[in-house]
mmCIF file of C-alpha atoms in Angstrom:
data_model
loop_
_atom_site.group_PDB
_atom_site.id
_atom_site.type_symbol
_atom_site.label_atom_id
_atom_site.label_comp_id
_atom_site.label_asym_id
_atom_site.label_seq_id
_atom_site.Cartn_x
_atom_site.Cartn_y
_atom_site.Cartn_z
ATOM 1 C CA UNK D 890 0.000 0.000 0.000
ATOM 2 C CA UNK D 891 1.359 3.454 -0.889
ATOM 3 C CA UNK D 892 1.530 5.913 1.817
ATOM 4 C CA UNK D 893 0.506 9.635 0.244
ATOM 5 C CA UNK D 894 3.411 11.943 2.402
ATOM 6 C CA UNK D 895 1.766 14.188 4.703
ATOM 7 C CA UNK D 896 2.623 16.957 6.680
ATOM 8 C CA UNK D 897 1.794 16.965 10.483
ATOM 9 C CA UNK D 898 1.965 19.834 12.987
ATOM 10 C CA UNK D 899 3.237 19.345 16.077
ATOM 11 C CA UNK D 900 0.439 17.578 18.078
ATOM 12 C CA UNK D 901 -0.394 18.022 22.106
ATOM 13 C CA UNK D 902 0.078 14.798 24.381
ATOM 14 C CA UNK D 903 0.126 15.296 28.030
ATOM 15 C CA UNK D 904 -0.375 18.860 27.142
ATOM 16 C CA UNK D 905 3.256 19.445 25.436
ATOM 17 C CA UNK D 906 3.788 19.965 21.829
ATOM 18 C CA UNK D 907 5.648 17.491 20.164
ATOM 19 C CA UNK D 908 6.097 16.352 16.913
ATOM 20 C CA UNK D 909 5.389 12.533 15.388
ATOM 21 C CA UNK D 910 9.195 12.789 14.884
ATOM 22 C CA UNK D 911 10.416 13.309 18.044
ATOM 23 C CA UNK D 912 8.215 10.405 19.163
ATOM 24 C CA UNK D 913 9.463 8.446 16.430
ATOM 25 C CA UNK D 914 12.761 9.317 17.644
ATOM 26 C CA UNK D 915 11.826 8.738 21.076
ATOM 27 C CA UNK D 916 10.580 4.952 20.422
ATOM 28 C CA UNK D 917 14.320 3.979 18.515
ATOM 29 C CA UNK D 918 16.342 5.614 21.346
ATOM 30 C CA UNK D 919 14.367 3.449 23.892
ATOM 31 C CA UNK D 920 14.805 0.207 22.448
ATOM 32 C CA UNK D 921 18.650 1.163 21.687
ATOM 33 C CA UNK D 922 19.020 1.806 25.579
ATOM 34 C CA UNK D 923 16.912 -1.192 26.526
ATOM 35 C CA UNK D 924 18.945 -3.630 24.585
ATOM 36 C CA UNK D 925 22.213 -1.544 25.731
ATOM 37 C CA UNK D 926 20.715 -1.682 29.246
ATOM 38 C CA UNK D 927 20.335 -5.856 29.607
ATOM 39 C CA UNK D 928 23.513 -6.671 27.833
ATOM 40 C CA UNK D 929 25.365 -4.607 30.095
ATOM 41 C CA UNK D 930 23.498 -6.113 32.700
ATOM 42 C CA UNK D 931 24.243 -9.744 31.574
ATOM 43 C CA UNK D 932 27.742 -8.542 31.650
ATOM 44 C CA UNK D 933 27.719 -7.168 34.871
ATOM 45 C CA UNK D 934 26.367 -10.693 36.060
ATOM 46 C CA UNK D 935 29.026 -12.603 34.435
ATOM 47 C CA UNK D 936 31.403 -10.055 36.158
ATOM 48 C CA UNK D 937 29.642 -11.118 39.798
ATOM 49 C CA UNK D 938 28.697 -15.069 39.070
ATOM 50 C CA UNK D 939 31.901 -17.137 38.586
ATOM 51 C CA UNK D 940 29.467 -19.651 37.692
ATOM 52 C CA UNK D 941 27.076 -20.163 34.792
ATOM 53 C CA UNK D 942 24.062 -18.062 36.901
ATOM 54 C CA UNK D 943 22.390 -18.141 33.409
ATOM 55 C CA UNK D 944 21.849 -22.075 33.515
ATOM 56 C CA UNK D 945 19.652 -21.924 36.577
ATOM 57 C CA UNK D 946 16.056 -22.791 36.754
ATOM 58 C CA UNK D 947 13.431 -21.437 39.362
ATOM 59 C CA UNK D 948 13.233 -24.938 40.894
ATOM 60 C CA UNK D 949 16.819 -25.218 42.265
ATOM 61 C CA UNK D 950 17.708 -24.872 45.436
ATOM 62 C CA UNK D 951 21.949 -25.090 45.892
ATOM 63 C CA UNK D 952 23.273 -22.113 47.387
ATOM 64 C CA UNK D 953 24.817 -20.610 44.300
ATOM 65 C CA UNK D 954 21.016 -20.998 42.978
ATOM 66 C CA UNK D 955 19.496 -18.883 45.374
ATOM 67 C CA UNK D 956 22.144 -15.938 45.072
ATOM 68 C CA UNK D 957 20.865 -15.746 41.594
ATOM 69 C CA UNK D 958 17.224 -15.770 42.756
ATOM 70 C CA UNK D 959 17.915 -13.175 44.640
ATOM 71 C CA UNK D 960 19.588 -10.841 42.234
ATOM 72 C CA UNK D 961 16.505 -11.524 39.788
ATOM 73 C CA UNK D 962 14.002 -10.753 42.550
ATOM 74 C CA UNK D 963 15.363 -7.665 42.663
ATOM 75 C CA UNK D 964 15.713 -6.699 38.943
ATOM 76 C CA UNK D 965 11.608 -7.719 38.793
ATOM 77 C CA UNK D 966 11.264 -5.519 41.693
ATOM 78 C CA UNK D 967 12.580 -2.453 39.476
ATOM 79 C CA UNK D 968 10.703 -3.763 36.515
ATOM 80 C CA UNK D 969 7.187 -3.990 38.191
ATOM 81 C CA UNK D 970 8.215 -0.545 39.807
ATOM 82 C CA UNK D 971 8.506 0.617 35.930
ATOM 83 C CA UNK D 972 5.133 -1.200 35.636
ATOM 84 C CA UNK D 973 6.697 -3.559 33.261
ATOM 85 C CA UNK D 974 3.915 -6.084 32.441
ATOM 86 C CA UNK D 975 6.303 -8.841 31.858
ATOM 87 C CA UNK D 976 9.520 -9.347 33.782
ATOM 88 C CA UNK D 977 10.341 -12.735 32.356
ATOM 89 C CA UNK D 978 10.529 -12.225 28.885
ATOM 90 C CA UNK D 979 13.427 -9.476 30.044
ATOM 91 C CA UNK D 980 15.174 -11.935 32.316
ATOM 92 C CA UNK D 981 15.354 -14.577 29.293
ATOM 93 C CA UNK D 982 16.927 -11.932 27.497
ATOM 94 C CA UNK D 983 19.302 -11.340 29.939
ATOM 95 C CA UNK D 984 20.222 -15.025 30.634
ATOM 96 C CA UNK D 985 20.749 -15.632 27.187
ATOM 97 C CA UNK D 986 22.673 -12.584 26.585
ATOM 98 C CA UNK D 987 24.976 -13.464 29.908
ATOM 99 C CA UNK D 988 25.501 -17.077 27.957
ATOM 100 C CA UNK D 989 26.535 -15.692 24.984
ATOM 101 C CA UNK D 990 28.769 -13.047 26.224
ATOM 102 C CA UNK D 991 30.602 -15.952 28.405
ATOM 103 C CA UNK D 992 30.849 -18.604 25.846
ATOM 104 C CA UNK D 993 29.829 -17.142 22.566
ATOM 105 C CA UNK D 994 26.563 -17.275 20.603
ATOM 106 C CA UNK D 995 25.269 -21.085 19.655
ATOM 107 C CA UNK D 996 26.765 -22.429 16.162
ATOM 108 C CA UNK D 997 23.975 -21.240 13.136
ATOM 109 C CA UNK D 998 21.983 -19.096 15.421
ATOM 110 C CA UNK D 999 22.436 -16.607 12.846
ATOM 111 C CA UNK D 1000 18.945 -16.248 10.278
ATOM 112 C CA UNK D 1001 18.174 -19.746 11.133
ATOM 113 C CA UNK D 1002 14.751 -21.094 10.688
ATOM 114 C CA UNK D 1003 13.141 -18.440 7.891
ATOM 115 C CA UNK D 1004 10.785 -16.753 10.084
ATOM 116 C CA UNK D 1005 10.613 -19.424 12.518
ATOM 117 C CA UNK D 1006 11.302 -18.343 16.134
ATOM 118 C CA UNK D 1007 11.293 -14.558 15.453
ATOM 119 C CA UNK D 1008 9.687 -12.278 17.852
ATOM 120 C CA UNK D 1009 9.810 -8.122 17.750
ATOM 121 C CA UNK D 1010 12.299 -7.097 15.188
ATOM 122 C CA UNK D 1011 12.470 -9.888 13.135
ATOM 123 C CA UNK D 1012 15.486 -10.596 15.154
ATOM 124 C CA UNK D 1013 15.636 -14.750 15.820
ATOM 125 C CA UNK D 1014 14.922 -15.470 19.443
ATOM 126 C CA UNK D 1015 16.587 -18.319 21.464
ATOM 127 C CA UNK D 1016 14.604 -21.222 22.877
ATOM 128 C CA UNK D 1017 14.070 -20.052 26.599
ATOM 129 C CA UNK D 1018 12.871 -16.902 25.187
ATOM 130 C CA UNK D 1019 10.578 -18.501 22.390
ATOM 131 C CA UNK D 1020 9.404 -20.810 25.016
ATOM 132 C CA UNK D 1021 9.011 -18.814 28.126
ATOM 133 C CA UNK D 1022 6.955 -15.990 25.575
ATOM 134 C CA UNK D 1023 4.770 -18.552 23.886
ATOM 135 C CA UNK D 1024 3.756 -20.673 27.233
ATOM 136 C CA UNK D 1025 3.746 -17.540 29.170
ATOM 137 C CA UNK D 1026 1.128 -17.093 26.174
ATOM 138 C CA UNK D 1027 -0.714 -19.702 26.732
ATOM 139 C CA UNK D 1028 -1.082 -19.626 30.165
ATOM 140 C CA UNK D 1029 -2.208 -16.064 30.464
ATOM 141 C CA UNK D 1030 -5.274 -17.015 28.149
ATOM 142 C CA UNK D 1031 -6.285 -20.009 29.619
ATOM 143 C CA UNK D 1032 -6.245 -18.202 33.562
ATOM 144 C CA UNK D 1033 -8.645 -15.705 31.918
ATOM 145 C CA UNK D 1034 -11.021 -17.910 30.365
ATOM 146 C CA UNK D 1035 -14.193 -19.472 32.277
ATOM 147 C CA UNK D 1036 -15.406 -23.235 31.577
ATOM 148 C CA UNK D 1037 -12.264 -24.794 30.529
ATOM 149 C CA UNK D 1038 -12.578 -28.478 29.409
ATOM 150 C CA UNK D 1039 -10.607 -30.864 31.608
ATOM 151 C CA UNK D 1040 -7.907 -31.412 29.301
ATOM 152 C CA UNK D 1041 -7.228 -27.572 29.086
ATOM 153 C CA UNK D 1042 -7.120 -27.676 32.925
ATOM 154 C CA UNK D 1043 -4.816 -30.544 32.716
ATOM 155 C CA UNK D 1044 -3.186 -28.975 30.121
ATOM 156 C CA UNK D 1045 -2.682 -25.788 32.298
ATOM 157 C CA UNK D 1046 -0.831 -27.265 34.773
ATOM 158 C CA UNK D 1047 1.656 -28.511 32.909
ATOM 159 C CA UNK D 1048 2.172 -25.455 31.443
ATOM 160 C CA UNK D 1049 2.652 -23.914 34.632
ATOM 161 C CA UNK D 1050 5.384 -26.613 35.662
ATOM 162 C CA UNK D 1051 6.936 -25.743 32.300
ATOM 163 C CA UNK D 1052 7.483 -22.333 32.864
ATOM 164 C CA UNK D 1053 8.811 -22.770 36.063
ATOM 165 C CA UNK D 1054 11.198 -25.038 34.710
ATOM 166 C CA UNK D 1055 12.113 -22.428 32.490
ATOM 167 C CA UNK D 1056 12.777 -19.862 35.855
ATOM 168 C CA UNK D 1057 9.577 -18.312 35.443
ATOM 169 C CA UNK D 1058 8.298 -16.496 39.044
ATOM 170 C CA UNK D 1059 4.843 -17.665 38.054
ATOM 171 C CA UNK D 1060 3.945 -15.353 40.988
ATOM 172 C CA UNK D 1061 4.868 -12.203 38.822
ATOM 173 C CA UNK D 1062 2.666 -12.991 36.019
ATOM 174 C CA UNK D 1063 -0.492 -10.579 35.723
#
């Protein structure tokens, strides 16, 4: 579809003028810092975990386990602060950024799978992310709806056990 070029005038939100440029702007510089912001992050983990913190799941419980826990309780602390509806998708990100800034990124991760596995972006996503995003999915739909067949119920529960698996707080999802 062609899109006819049209001048806008600045436009009031939240009674300032701005223009649809600056807001434009405003989105790219935000994701730019975001992304900066959890590698950075990751790093900083790496820097503090001798270990692999990234490999943990919500369901251990050795000592080096729970000083992870602890360090993501606190991150979705800051998130929900920021009213971030969904802390785990951004502490997959993080884990899999902290992997591959300790051991590199997985061989052909690179534009595999023609469209398969891509989220926001078009960028490929890794398979705690995919998985955690599309159960997390699931789940939230299935909590909302009323009358749920028995398998769906069934169904739910293992979904739950998967996410935790997958370090999910399932206690943080709205």
């Amino acid at each position: 579809m062609l899109v006819k070029e049209k001048t806008v005038e600045n436009i009031i939100i939240d009674g300032n003028e701005v223009s649809i440029e600056s807001l434009r702007v405003g989105v790219a510089d935000a994701v730019k810092r975001s992304y900066g912001a959890e590698r950075n992050y990751a790093k900083g983990l790496n820097a503090m975990f001798a270990f692999d913190w990234f490999n943990f799941e919500a369901n251990d419980t050795s000592d080096d386990a729970k000083l992870v826990k602890v360090e993501k309780t606190l991150l979705y602390g800051e998130l929900k602060a920021a009213d971030h509806t969904n802390p785990s998708t951004v502490w997959a990100r993080i884990r899999k950024y902290g992997k591959e800034e300790r051991h590199g990124k997985p061989e052909g991760s690179e534009g595999e799978g023609e469209g398969e596995g891509e989220g926001a972006g078009n960028s490929p996503r890794d398979a705690i992310t995919r998985n955690v995003e599309e159960l997390l999915n699931l789940y939230k739909f299935n909590k909302r709806q009323e009358g749920l067949p028995s398998k769906v119920m069934d169904a739910q529960k293992n979904i739950a056990l998967a996410l935790i698996a997958l370090g999910v707080d399932l206690s943080m999802v709205k």
